[in-house]
């Protein structure tokens, strides 16, 4: 296990029962509430071709279809069950410009 600096909390991706149990409710309610605002916010960024984008807290991937296909998008989240939903969406839509991974936003560990 990596050493954590004194005073810093170390959060690993986890399979919290709370997040696991929230996935169905999240998928049923949240898209209706937030989809238009998320899409508008991402479109307003005018992400240029070839850009590398990091989405922290990607969850089930609600925002993923709003990213331009000519940008490379990486989504991170602590909830592996939510990431499984996002990954299923990525695979079913054939998005090769997007990937998701379990990771703590407070301790990004890209190789």
N, CA and C of each residue as an Amber inpcrd file, in Angstrom:
protein
   333
   0.8450000  -1.1860000   0.0000000   0.0000000   0.0000000   0.0000000
   0.8850000   1.2410000   0.0000000   0.5510000   2.2530000  -0.8090000
   1.3620000   3.4580000  -0.8770000   1.3750000   4.1940000   0.4570000
   2.4730000   4.8700000   0.7140000   2.5840000   5.6760000   1.9200000
   1.8040000   6.9610000   1.7270000   1.0810000   7.3530000   2.7690000
   0.2840000   8.5750000   2.7280000   0.9260000   9.5910000   3.6570000
   1.0830000  10.8060000   3.1590000   1.6840000  11.8700000   3.9590000
   0.8520000  12.1060000   5.2160000   1.5040000  12.4230000   6.3420000
   0.7650000  12.7040000   7.5730000  -0.2920000  13.7760000   7.3440000
  -1.4400000  13.5560000   7.9210000  -2.5310000  14.5150000   7.7970000
  -3.3460000  14.3730000   6.5240000  -2.9380000  13.4970000   5.6150000
  -3.6770000  13.2870000   4.3630000  -4.4590000  11.9960000   4.4550000
  -5.6780000  12.0360000   3.9880000  -6.4790000  10.8170000   3.9170000
  -6.1750000  10.1320000   2.5960000  -6.2290000   8.8320000   2.6180000
  -5.9620000   8.0670000   1.3960000  -7.2240000   7.3000000   1.0310000
  -7.8420000   7.6720000  -0.0700000  -9.0710000   7.0310000  -0.5080000
  -8.7910000   6.1950000  -1.7440000  -9.0780000   4.9480000  -1.6550000
  -8.9660000   4.0670000  -2.8040000 -10.3460000   3.9250000  -3.4270000
 -10.4020000   3.6290000  -4.7240000 -11.7000000   3.2870000  -5.3070000
 -12.3030000   2.1600000  -4.4830000 -13.5910000   2.1930000  -4.3260000
 -14.2260000   1.2360000  -3.4330000 -15.5470000   0.7500000  -3.9910000
 -16.0580000  -0.2480000  -3.3390000 -17.3560000  -0.7960000  -3.7030000
 -18.3160000  -0.5260000  -2.5540000 -18.5020000   0.7260000  -2.2200000
 -19.3660000   1.1050000  -1.1130000 -20.7930000   0.6510000  -1.3730000
 -21.4290000   0.0320000  -0.3930000 -22.8260000  -0.3650000  -0.5690000
 -23.7250000   0.8260000  -0.8740000 -23.3740000   1.9870000  -0.3340000
 -24.1960000   3.1740000  -0.5960000 -24.1920000   3.4870000  -2.0880000
 -23.0140000   3.5750000  -2.7010000 -22.9310000   3.8720000  -4.1260000
 -23.5210000   2.7540000  -4.9650000 -23.2530000   1.5140000  -4.5800000
 -23.8060000   0.3830000  -5.3270000 -25.3220000   0.4290000  -5.3320000
 -25.9170000   0.7730000  -4.2050000 -27.3720000   0.8290000  -4.1060000
 -27.9610000   2.0570000  -4.7890000 -27.1750000   3.0940000  -4.9690000
 -27.6750000   4.3230000  -5.5950000 -27.7220000   4.2730000  -7.1160000
 -26.9840000   3.3620000  -7.7330000 -26.9060000   3.3470000  -9.1970000
 -28.2870000   3.3130000  -9.8530000 -29.1970000   2.3880000  -9.4840000
 -30.5060000   2.3750000 -10.1610000 -31.2930000   3.6710000  -9.9650000
 -31.2890000   4.2040000  -8.7640000 -32.0210000   5.4490000  -8.5120000
 -31.3840000   6.6030000  -9.2590000 -30.0690000   6.6420000  -9.2660000
 -29.3340000   7.6900000  -9.9700000 -29.6740000   7.6600000 -11.4480000
 -29.6640000   6.4760000 -12.0520000 -29.9700000   6.3410000 -13.4740000
 -31.4150000   6.7250000 -13.7770000 -32.3270000   6.5010000 -12.8440000
 -33.7430000   6.7830000 -13.0760000 -34.0880000   8.2600000 -12.9210000
 -33.4290000   8.9500000 -11.9960000 -33.8200000  10.3210000 -11.6580000
 -32.8690000  11.3790000 -12.2030000 -31.5980000  11.2120000 -11.9900000
 -30.6350000  12.2790000 -12.2910000 -30.6150000  12.7230000 -13.7470000
 -30.6770000  11.8190000 -14.7330000 -30.6470000  12.3000000 -16.1260000
 -31.7500000  13.3010000 -16.4440000 -32.9520000  13.0670000 -15.9380000
 -34.0530000  13.9870000 -16.2100000 -33.8030000  15.3570000 -15.5900000
 -33.1060000  15.3850000 -14.4960000 -32.8440000  16.6340000 -13.7810000
 -31.7000000  17.4260000 -14.4130000 -30.6460000  16.7330000 -14.8230000
 -29.4060000  17.4270000 -15.1520000 -28.9410000  17.3850000 -16.6070000
 -29.4760000  16.4990000 -17.4150000 -28.9320000  16.2710000 -18.7530000
 -28.7470000  17.5510000 -19.5750000 -29.7730000  18.3630000 -19.7060000
 -29.6650000  19.5670000 -20.5420000 -28.5930000  20.5270000 -20.0480000
 -28.5000000  20.6840000 -18.7370000 -27.4960000  21.6060000 -18.1880000
 -26.0780000  21.0770000 -18.3910000 -25.9180000  19.7820000 -18.2210000
 -24.5950000  19.1830000 -18.4240000 -24.1700000  19.3530000 -19.8800000
 -25.0540000  19.0340000 -20.7990000 -24.7330000  19.1540000 -22.2250000
 -24.3900000  20.5930000 -22.5820000 -25.1800000  21.5310000 -22.0860000
 -24.9180000  22.9460000 -22.3920000 -23.5780000  23.3900000 -21.8160000
 -23.2670000  22.9550000 -20.6140000 -21.9980000  23.3430000 -19.9880000
 -20.8140000  22.8030000 -20.7800000 -20.8900000  21.5540000 -21.1940000
 -19.7730000  20.9690000 -21.9430000 -19.6620000  21.6000000 -23.3290000
 -20.7710000  21.8280000 -23.9920000 -20.7280000  22.4930000 -25.3040000
 -20.1220000  23.8870000 -25.1860000 -20.4220000  24.5750000 -24.0880000
 -19.9110000  25.9470000 -23.9240000 -18.3880000  25.9870000 -23.7620000
 -17.7780000  24.8630000 -23.4390000 -16.3200000  24.8130000 -23.3030000
 -15.6100000  24.8830000 -24.6480000 -16.3270000  24.5630000 -25.7160000
 -15.7520000  24.5660000 -27.0700000 -14.4220000  23.8140000 -27.0980000
 -14.4990000  22.5620000 -26.7140000 -13.3090000  21.7200000 -26.6160000
 -12.7080000  21.5320000 -28.0060000 -11.4470000  21.9140000 -28.1800000
 -10.8370000  21.8270000 -29.5100000 -10.4600000  20.3890000 -29.8890000
 -10.3340000  20.1510000 -31.1740000  -9.9030000  18.8450000 -31.6780000
  -8.5460000  18.4950000 -31.0720000  -8.3940000  17.2560000 -30.6760000
  -7.1360000  16.7890000 -30.1190000  -6.9500000  17.0680000 -28.6380000
  -7.9170000  17.7350000 -28.0130000  -7.8000000  18.0560000 -26.5880000
  -7.8790000  16.7910000 -25.7450000  -7.2130000  16.8340000 -24.6060000
  -7.3120000  15.7670000 -23.6150000  -8.1440000  16.3050000 -22.4670000
  -9.2240000  15.5870000 -22.1460000 -10.1690000  16.0410000 -21.1380000
 -10.1960000  15.0380000 -19.9860000 -10.1830000  15.5370000 -18.7640000
 -10.3550000  14.7060000 -17.5790000 -11.6590000  15.1030000 -16.9160000
 -12.5700000  14.1520000 -16.7900000 -13.8060000  14.4050000 -16.0530000
 -13.7140000  13.6740000 -14.7210000 -13.7040000  14.4490000 -13.6560000
 -13.6290000  13.9120000 -12.3000000 -15.0490000  13.7110000 -11.7840000
 -15.3140000  12.5290000 -11.2610000 -16.6620000  12.2170000 -10.7880000
 -17.5890000  11.8870000 -11.9410000 -17.1080000  11.1030000 -12.8810000
 -17.8630000  10.7820000 -14.0970000 -19.1050000   9.9380000 -13.8150000
 -19.1320000   9.2510000 -12.6910000 -20.3160000   8.4680000 -12.3220000
 -20.6960000   7.4550000 -13.3770000 -21.9600000   7.4450000 -13.7470000
 -22.4740000   6.4870000 -14.7290000 -22.2600000   6.9370000 -16.1690000
 -21.6320000   8.0800000 -16.3590000 -21.3220000   8.5430000 -17.7110000
 -22.4020000   9.3770000 -18.3660000 -23.2420000   9.9940000 -17.5810000
 -24.3360000  10.8120000 -18.1170000 -23.8460000  11.8640000 -19.1040000
 -22.6910000  12.4310000 -18.8580000 -22.1800000  13.5220000 -19.6840000
 -21.4180000  13.0630000 -20.9200000 -21.0680000  11.8000000 -21.0070000
 -20.1140000  11.3410000 -22.0140000 -20.5330000  11.6040000 -23.4580000
 -21.8120000  11.4900000 -23.7580000 -22.2220000  11.6850000 -25.1490000
 -22.1190000  13.1390000 -25.6070000 -21.9070000  14.0590000 -24.6700000
 -21.8090000  15.4670000 -25.0470000 -20.3950000  15.8760000 -25.4570000
 -19.4170000  15.0080000 -25.2490000 -18.0410000  15.3480000 -25.6320000
 -17.8280000  15.1540000 -27.1280000 -17.0360000  16.0220000 -27.7440000
 -16.7490000  15.8420000 -29.1690000 -15.9160000  14.5730000 -29.3860000
 -16.1660000  13.9090000 -30.4930000 -15.4600000  12.6560000 -30.7760000
 -14.0020000  12.8720000 -31.1500000 -13.6240000  14.1100000 -31.4200000
 -12.2260000  14.3810000 -31.7740000 -11.4010000  14.8280000 -30.5670000
 -11.9150000  14.5880000 -29.3560000 -11.1830000  14.8500000 -28.1170000
 -11.0170000  13.5230000 -27.3870000  -9.9480000  13.3980000 -26.6280000
  -9.6900000  12.2000000 -25.8320000 -10.1780000  12.4620000 -24.4070000
 -11.1490000  11.6660000 -23.9550000 -11.7850000  11.9060000 -22.6620000
 -11.4820000  10.7540000 -21.7130000 -11.0410000  11.1030000 -20.5120000
 -10.8470000  10.1280000 -19.4440000 -11.7360000  10.5310000 -18.2890000
 -12.5380000   9.6030000 -17.8170000 -13.3970000   9.8530000 -16.6700000
 -12.9430000   9.0310000 -15.4890000 -12.8870000   9.6440000 -14.3180000
 -12.5150000   8.9320000 -13.1030000 -13.6190000   9.0780000 -12.0610000
 -13.7160000   8.0550000 -11.2130000 -14.7130000   8.0530000 -10.1470000
 -14.2910000   7.0410000  -9.1070000 -14.7410000   7.2240000  -7.8770000
 -14.4670000   6.2500000  -6.8270000 -15.3720000   5.0300000  -6.9230000
 -16.5710000   5.2050000  -7.4490000 -17.5510000   4.1200000  -7.4710000
 -17.3720000   3.2160000  -8.6840000 -16.8930000   2.0120000  -8.4240000
 -16.6920000   1.0690000  -9.5200000 -18.0120000   0.5920000 -10.1140000
 -19.0840000   0.5690000  -9.3190000 -20.3750000   0.1650000  -9.8750000
 -20.9140000   1.2230000 -10.8330000 -20.7060000   2.4880000 -10.5250000
 -21.1220000   3.5500000 -11.4500000 -20.2500000   3.5270000 -12.7030000
 -18.9600000   3.2810000 -12.5240000 -18.0630000   3.1880000 -13.6750000
 -18.4300000   2.0290000 -14.5870000 -18.9370000   0.9540000 -14.0190000
 -19.3730000  -0.1850000 -14.8350000 -20.5100000   0.2410000 -15.7650000
 -21.4120000   1.0740000 -15.2640000 -22.5030000   1.6040000 -16.1010000
 -21.9320000   2.4940000 -17.2060000 -20.9830000   3.3430000 -16.8530000
 -20.3690000   4.2220000 -17.8500000 -19.6430000   3.3990000 -18.9070000
 -18.9050000   2.3880000 -18.4750000 -18.1640000   1.5580000 -19.4180000
 -19.1050000   0.7930000 -20.3510000 -20.2200000   0.3380000 -19.8280000
 -21.2010000  -0.3470000 -20.6690000 -21.7100000   0.5990000 -21.7620000
 -21.9570000   1.8390000 -21.4040000 -22.4000000   2.8450000 -22.3760000
 -21.3150000   3.0800000 -23.4350000 -20.0740000   3.1840000 -22.9900000
 -18.9520000   3.4090000 -23.9060000 -18.8520000   2.2590000 -24.8990000
 -18.9400000   1.0370000 -24.4060000 -18.8330000  -0.1400000 -25.2730000
 -20.0130000  -0.2390000 -26.2390000 -21.2180000  -0.0280000 -25.7370000
 -22.3980000  -0.1720000 -26.5950000 -22.4630000   0.8920000 -27.6890000
 -21.8850000   2.0550000 -27.4390000 -21.8980000   3.1330000 -28.4350000
 -20.6230000   3.1950000 -29.2670000 -19.6740000   2.3320000 -28.9480000
 -18.4480000   2.2740000 -29.7380000 -17.5800000   3.5100000 -29.6290000
 -17.5860000   4.1450000 -28.4740000 -16.7870000   5.3500000 -28.2900000
 -15.3450000   4.9620000 -27.9970000 -14.4750000   5.1230000 -28.9570000
 -13.0650000   4.7930000 -28.7360000 -12.2600000   6.0050000 -28.2580000
 -12.9050000   7.1410000 -28.1130000 -12.2340000   8.3520000 -27.6320000
 -12.4460000   8.5820000 -26.1350000 -13.1650000   7.6470000 -25.4740000
 -13.4840000   7.8120000 -24.0570000 -13.0790000   6.5550000 -23.2970000
 -12.4670000   6.7610000 -22.1330000 -12.2380000   5.6460000 -21.2250000
 -12.5050000   6.1030000 -19.8010000 -12.8450000   5.1650000 -18.9420000
 -13.1120000   5.4690000 -17.5360000 -12.2860000   4.5410000 -16.6620000
 -11.9690000   5.0280000 -15.4640000 -11.1790000   4.2160000 -14.5440000
 -11.4510000   4.6170000 -13.1010000 -11.3390000   3.6460000 -12.2060000
 -11.5050000   3.9700000 -10.7890000 -10.2840000   4.7250000 -10.2870000
 -10.5370000   5.8750000  -9.6900000  -9.4240000   6.6680000  -9.1980000
  -9.9580000   7.7340000  -8.2420000  -9.1460000   8.0830000  -7.2850000
  -9.4530000   9.1350000  -6.3380000  -8.9730000  10.4680000  -6.9130000
  -9.8560000  11.4140000  -7.0340000  -9.4990000  12.7200000  -7.5930000
  -8.5000000  13.4720000  -6.7180000  -8.4240000  13.1370000  -5.4420000
  -7.4630000  13.7850000  -4.5550000  -6.0600000  13.2120000  -4.7240000
  -5.9630000  12.0690000  -5.3820000  -4.6760000  11.4140000  -5.5730000
  -4.6380000  10.7730000  -6.9620000  -4.6020000  11.5960000  -7.9910000
  -4.5810000  11.0780000  -9.3580000  -3.2870000  10.3110000  -9.5990000
  -3.4260000   9.1530000 -10.2220000  -2.2570000   8.2750000 -10.3940000
  -2.1720000   7.7740000 -11.8250000  -2.0470000   8.6790000 -12.7600000
  -1.9130000   8.2700000 -14.1470000  -0.4940000   7.7980000 -14.4050000
  -0.3780000   6.7960000 -15.2440000   0.9590000   6.2800000 -15.5830000
   1.4730000   6.9330000 -16.8350000
